[in-house]
Every structure is written in structure tokens, then in C-alpha cells.
Short mmCIF file of C-alpha atoms in Angstrom, two decimals:
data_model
loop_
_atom_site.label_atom_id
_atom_site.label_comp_id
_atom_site.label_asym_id
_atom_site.label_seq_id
_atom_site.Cartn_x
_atom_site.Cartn_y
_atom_site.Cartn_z
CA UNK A 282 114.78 47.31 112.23
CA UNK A 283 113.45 46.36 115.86
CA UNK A 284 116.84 48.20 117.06
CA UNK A 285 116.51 51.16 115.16
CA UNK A 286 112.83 51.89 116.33
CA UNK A 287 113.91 51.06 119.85
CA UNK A 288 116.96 53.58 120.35
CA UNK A 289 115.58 55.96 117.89
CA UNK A 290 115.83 59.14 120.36
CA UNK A 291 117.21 57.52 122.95
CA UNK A 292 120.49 59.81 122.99
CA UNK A 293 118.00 62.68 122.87
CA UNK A 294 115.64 61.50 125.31
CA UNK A 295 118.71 61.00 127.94
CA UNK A 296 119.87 64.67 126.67
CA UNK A 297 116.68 66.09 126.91
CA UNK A 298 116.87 64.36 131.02
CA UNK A 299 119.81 65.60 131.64
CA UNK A 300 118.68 69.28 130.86
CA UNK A 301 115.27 69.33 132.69
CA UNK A 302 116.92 70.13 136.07
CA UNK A 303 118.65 72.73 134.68
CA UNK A 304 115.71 74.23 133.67
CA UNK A 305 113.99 73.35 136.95
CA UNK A 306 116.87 74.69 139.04
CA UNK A 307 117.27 77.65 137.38
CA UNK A 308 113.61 78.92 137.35
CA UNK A 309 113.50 78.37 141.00
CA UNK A 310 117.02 80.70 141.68
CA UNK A 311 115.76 82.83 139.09
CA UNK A 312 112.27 83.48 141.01
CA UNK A 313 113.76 84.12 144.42
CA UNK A 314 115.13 87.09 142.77
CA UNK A 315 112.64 88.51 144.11
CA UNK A 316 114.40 92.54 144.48
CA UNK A 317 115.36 93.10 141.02
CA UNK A 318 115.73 90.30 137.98
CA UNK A 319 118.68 90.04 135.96
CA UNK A 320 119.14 90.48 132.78
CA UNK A 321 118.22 87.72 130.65
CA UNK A 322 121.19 88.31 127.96
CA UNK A 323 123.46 88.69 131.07
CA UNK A 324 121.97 85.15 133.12
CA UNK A 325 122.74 83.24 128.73
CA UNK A 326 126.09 84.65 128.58
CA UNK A 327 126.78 83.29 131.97
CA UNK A 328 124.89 79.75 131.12
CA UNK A 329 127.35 79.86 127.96
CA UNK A 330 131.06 80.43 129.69
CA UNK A 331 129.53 77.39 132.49
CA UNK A 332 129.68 75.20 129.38
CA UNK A 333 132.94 76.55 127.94
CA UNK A 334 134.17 76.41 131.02
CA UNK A 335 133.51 72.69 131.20
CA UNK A 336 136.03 72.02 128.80
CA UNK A 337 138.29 74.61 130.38
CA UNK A 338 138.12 72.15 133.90
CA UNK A 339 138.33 68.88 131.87
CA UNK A 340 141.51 70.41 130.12
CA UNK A 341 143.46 70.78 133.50
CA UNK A 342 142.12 67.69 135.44
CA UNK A 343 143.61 65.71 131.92
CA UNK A 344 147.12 67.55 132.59
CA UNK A 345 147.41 66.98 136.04
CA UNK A 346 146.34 63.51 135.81
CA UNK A 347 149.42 63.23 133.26
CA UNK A 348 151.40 64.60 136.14
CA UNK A 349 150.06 63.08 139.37
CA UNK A 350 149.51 59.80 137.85
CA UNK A 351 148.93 57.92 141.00
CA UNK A 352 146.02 59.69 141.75
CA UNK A 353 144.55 57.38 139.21
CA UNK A 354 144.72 54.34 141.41
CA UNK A 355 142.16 53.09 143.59
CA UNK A 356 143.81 53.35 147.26
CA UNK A 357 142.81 55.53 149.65
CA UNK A 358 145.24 58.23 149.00
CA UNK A 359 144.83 58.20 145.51
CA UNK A 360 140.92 58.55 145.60
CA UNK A 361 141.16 61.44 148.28
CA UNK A 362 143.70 63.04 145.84
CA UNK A 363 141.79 62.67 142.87
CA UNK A 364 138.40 64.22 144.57
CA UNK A 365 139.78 67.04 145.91
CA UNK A 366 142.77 68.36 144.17
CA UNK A 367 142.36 67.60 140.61
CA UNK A 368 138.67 67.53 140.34
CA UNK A 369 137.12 69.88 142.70
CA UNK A 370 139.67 72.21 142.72
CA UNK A 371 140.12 72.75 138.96
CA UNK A 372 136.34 72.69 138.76
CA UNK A 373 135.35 74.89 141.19
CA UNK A 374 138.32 77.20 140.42
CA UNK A 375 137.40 77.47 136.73
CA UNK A 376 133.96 78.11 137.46
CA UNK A 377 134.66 81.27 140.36
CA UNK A 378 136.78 82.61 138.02
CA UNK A 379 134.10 83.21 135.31
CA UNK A 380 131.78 84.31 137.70
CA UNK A 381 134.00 87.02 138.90
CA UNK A 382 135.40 87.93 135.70
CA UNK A 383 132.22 87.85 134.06
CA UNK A 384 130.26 89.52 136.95
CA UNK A 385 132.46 91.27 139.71
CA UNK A 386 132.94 94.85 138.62
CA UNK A 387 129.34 94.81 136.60
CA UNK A 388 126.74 97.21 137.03
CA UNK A 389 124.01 94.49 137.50
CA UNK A 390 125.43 93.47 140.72
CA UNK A 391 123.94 95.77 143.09
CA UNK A 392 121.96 93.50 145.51
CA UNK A 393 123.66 90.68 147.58
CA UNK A 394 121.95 87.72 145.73
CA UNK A 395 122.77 88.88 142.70
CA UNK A 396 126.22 86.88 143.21
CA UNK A 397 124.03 83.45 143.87
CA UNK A 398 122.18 83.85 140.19
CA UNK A 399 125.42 84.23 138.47
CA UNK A 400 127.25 81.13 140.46
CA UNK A 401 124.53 78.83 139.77
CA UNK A 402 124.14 80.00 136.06
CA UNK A 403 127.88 79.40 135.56
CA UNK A 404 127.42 75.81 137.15
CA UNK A 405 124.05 74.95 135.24
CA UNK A 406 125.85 75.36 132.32
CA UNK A 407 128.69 73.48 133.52
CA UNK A 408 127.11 70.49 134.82
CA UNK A 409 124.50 70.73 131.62
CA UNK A 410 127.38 70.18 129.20
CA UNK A 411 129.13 67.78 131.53
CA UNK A 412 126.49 65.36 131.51
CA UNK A 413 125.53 65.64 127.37
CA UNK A 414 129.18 64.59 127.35
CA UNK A 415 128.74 61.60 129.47
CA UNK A 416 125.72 60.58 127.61
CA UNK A 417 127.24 61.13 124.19
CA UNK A 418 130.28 59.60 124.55
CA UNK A 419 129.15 56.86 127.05
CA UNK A 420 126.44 54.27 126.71
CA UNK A 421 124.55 55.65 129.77
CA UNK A 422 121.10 54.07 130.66
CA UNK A 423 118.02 55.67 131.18
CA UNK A 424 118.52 55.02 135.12
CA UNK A 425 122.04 56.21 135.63
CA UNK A 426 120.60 59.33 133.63
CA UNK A 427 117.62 60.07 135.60
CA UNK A 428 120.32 59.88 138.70
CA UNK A 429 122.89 62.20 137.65
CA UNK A 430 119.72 64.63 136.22
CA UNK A 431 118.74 64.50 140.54
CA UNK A 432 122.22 64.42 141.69
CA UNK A 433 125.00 65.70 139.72
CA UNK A 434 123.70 68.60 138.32
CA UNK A 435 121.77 69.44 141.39
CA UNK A 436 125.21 69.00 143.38
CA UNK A 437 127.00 71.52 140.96
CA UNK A 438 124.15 74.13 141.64
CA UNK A 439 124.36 73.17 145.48
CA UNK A 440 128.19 74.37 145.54
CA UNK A 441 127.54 77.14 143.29
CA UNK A 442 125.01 78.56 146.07
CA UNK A 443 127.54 78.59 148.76
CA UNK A 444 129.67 80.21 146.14
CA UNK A 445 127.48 82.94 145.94
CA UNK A 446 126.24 83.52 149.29
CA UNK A 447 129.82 84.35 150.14
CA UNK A 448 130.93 86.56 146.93
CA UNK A 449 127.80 88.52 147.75
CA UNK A 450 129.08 89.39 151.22
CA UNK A 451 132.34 89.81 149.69
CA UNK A 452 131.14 92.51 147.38
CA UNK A 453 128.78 94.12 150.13
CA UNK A 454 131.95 94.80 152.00
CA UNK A 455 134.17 95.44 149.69
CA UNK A 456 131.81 98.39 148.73
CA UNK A 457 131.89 99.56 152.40
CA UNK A 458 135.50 99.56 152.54
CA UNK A 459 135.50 96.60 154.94
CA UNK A 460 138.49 94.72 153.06
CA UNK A 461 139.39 92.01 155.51
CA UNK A 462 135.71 91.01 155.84
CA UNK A 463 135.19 91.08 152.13
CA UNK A 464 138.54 89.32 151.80
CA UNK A 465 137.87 86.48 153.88
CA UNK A 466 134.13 86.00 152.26
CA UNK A 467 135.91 85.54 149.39
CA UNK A 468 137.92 82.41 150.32
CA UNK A 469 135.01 81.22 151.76
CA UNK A 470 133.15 81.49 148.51
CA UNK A 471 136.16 79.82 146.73
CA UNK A 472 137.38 77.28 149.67
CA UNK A 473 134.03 75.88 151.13
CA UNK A 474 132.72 75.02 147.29
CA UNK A 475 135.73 73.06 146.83
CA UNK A 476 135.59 70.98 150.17
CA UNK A 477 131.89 69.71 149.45
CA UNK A 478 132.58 69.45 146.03
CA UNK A 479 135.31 67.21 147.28
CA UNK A 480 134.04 65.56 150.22
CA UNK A 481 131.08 64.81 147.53
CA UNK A 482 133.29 63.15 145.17
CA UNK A 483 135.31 61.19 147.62
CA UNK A 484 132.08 59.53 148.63
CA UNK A 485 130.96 58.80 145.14
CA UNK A 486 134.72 56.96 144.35
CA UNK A 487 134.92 54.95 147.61
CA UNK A 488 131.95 53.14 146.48
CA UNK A 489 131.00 51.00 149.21
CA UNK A 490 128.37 50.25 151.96
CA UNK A 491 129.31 53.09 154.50
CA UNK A 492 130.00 55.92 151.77
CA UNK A 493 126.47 55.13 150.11
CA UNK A 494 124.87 55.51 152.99
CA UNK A 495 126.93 58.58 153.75
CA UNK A 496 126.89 60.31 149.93
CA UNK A 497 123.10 60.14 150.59
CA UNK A 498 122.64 61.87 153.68
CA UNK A 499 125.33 64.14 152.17
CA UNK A 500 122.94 65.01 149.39
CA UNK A 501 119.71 65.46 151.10
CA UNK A 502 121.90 67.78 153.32
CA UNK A 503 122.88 69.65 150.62
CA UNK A 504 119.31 69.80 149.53
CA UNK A 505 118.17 71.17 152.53
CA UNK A 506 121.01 73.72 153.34
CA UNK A 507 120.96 75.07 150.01
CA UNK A 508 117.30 75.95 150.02
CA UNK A 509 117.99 77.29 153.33
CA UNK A 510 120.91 79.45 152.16
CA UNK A 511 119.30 80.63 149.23
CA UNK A 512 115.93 81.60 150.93
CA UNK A 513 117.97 83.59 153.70
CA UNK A 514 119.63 85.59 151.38
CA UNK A 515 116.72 85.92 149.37
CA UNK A 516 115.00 87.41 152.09
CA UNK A 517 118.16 89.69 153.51
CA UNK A 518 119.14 90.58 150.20
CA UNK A 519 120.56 93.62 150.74
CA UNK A 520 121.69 96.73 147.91
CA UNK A 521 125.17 97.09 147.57
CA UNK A 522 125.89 100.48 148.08
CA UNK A 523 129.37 102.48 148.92
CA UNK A 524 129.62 103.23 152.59
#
């Protein structure tokens, strides 16, 4: 009886953690939208293909696990593989690819920072589903909860960001006609997400002295750059228009 009382919402006390900076994060990208708000039936849909596209991401990093099974071992190699080929790359692949497929050719991207609302949307709802699955299927504490509520979702909206800073260029020049400037903002937007998402990961796995100390002044970096990048284009938020 003591055991039921005690764990009695527990699951949905860690869910209901795990969701609050999504909520928080969101609000704040949502408010420096400060030209022209989206739609809120457009910013759900996008919320809903992040979480689909969870299991979209976990799909492929299962299958090429299956084939590069060596990238589950723990040597140096393996864990460098592991972070930034089959996790950050499927990841952050899956998730540009609903944002421009969702987004891209709509006719509610007309302003520059349009394209960072719809990234970090896409990865709220990605990261929100990814951890409910690591607390329902794992016996999580409260602790490692309230850290991946202030870190792992956080880091997902981080990327997301530079995502979007980038694809909004992109689409500013493709509508000038400037293809080899919108071209190359568009690896950016798809390259530089993966490298910190990997770089990110790599530090998490390593898991010792050095790459603790490192992971957290990698975080509080991205902290700080990302609320520099997003008030910047905030501010210079600029209509897409045809030249």
C-alpha cells in the first residue's frame, strides 16, 4: 500500500517534467515573433510530425545499428561513429526534412524567422516524445528527469535554431534569385545542426572527467549563442519578397 501511494503519479509527474520546457521554450520562440505570428494550427501540425518524426529517426538509427554494429562498442571510434553518423545525422536529417516539406513552399513563410519557429516546433515535438519514451519505458528518477527537461530538450531546440537561422537566409535568397547563396545556407542549416548535435553527443558517451567538464561549457555555450542567434534574427527579420 506504502508503494502504491508513493509512485502513484510518479510516471506522470516525470512526464509532466519532461514537457514543461517545451512549453517554456516554445513561448519564448513564439514571442520573439515579434513581425507577424504564425498560425497556431500551422506551429500543432509542426509540434505533431516532431513527434512522428521521432519514431521516423529511431527507425533508421535501429537499422544502421544492425548494419554498423561496431559502432555499438565503447572505443573511441565506435563512440565518435555512433554520435555523429547514426544519431545526429538521422536525427537531424529527419527533422530538416519535415520542416522543409512541411514549411518550404508555404505561404506563411514570408519573414526570415519564420524558418526558426518551424525548426524548433519540429524539434520540441521531437525531443518531447523522445523523453516520454525514456521515462515510460525506463525507470528514470526524478533527477535524471529534471536534467534531460534542462538539457536534452533544450539541446534539440538549440540545433533546431541554427537550423533555422540558415533556412531563413536560404529562402530570402532563393526568392531573390541568389541560388548559390541560398544553396550554401542550406547546407549550413542541415550540416552545422548535425556537427553540434554530434559533437554534443560524443561528449555525453565519453563520460569522463574532461568531457563533463567540456559537455558543460558546451551547453551553456549553446545557451548563450542560441539566444543570441535567435534575438539577431528577431530583430533583422526581414520579409521575403521576390527580387
Amino acid at each position: 500500500m506504502n508503494d502504491f501511494i508513493l509512485n502513484f503519479g510518479k510516471s506522470e509527474l516525470l512526464i509532466l517534467l519532461a514537457m514543461l520546457p517545451t512549453f517554456v521554450i516554445g513561448f519564448i520562440i513564439y514571442k520573439k515573433d515579434i513581425i507577424e505570428k504564425e498560425p497556431f494550427l500551422l506551429l500543432l501540425k509542426l509540434f505533431l510530425f516532431g513527434v512522428l518524426s521521432t519514431g521516423v529517426a529511431l527507425f533508421l538509427e535501429i537499422y544502421m545499428q544492425k548494419i554498423f554494429a561496431f559502432s555499438q562498442e565503447t572505443n573511441f571510434l565506435s563512440i565518435l561513429f555512433r554520435s555523429f553518423i547514426i544519431i545526429a545525422l538521422c536525427e537531424e536529417l529527419i527533422k530538416w526534412l519535415f520542416t522543409y516539406v512541411i514549411t518550404w513552399r508555404g505561404k506563411n513563410f514570408n519573414y526570415t524567422y519564420d524558418a526558426i519557429v518551424y525548426s524548433v516546433f519540429i524539434a520540441l515535438g521531437f525531443a518531447t516524445m523522445e523523453n516520454i519514451m525514456v521515462i515510460l519505458f525506463n525507470n528514470v528518477s526524478l533527477l535524471t528527469s529534471l536534467l534531460r527537461g534542462l538539457i536534452t530538450v533544450p539541446a534539440h531546440a538549440f540545433f533546431a535554431i541554427l537550423s533555422g537561422y540558415y533556412l531563413g537566409l536560404a529562402k530570402s535568397y532563393f526568392a531573390r534569385g541568389w541560388n548559390r547563396k541560398a544553396k550554401k545556407n542550406i547546407c549550413l542549416s542541415i550540416i552545422l545542426p548535425i556537427l553540434m548535435h554530434g559533437l554534443f553527443d560524443f561528449l555525453l558517451f565519453t563520460d569522463n572527467t574532461v568531457s563533463i567538464v567540456l559537455v558543460t561549457i558546451f551547453i551553456i555555450y549553446l545557451y548563450f549563442s542560441s539566444y543570441v542567434k535567435v534575438s539577431e534574427a528577431s530583430r533583422k527579420s526581414k520579409k521575403i519578397t521576390e527580387k
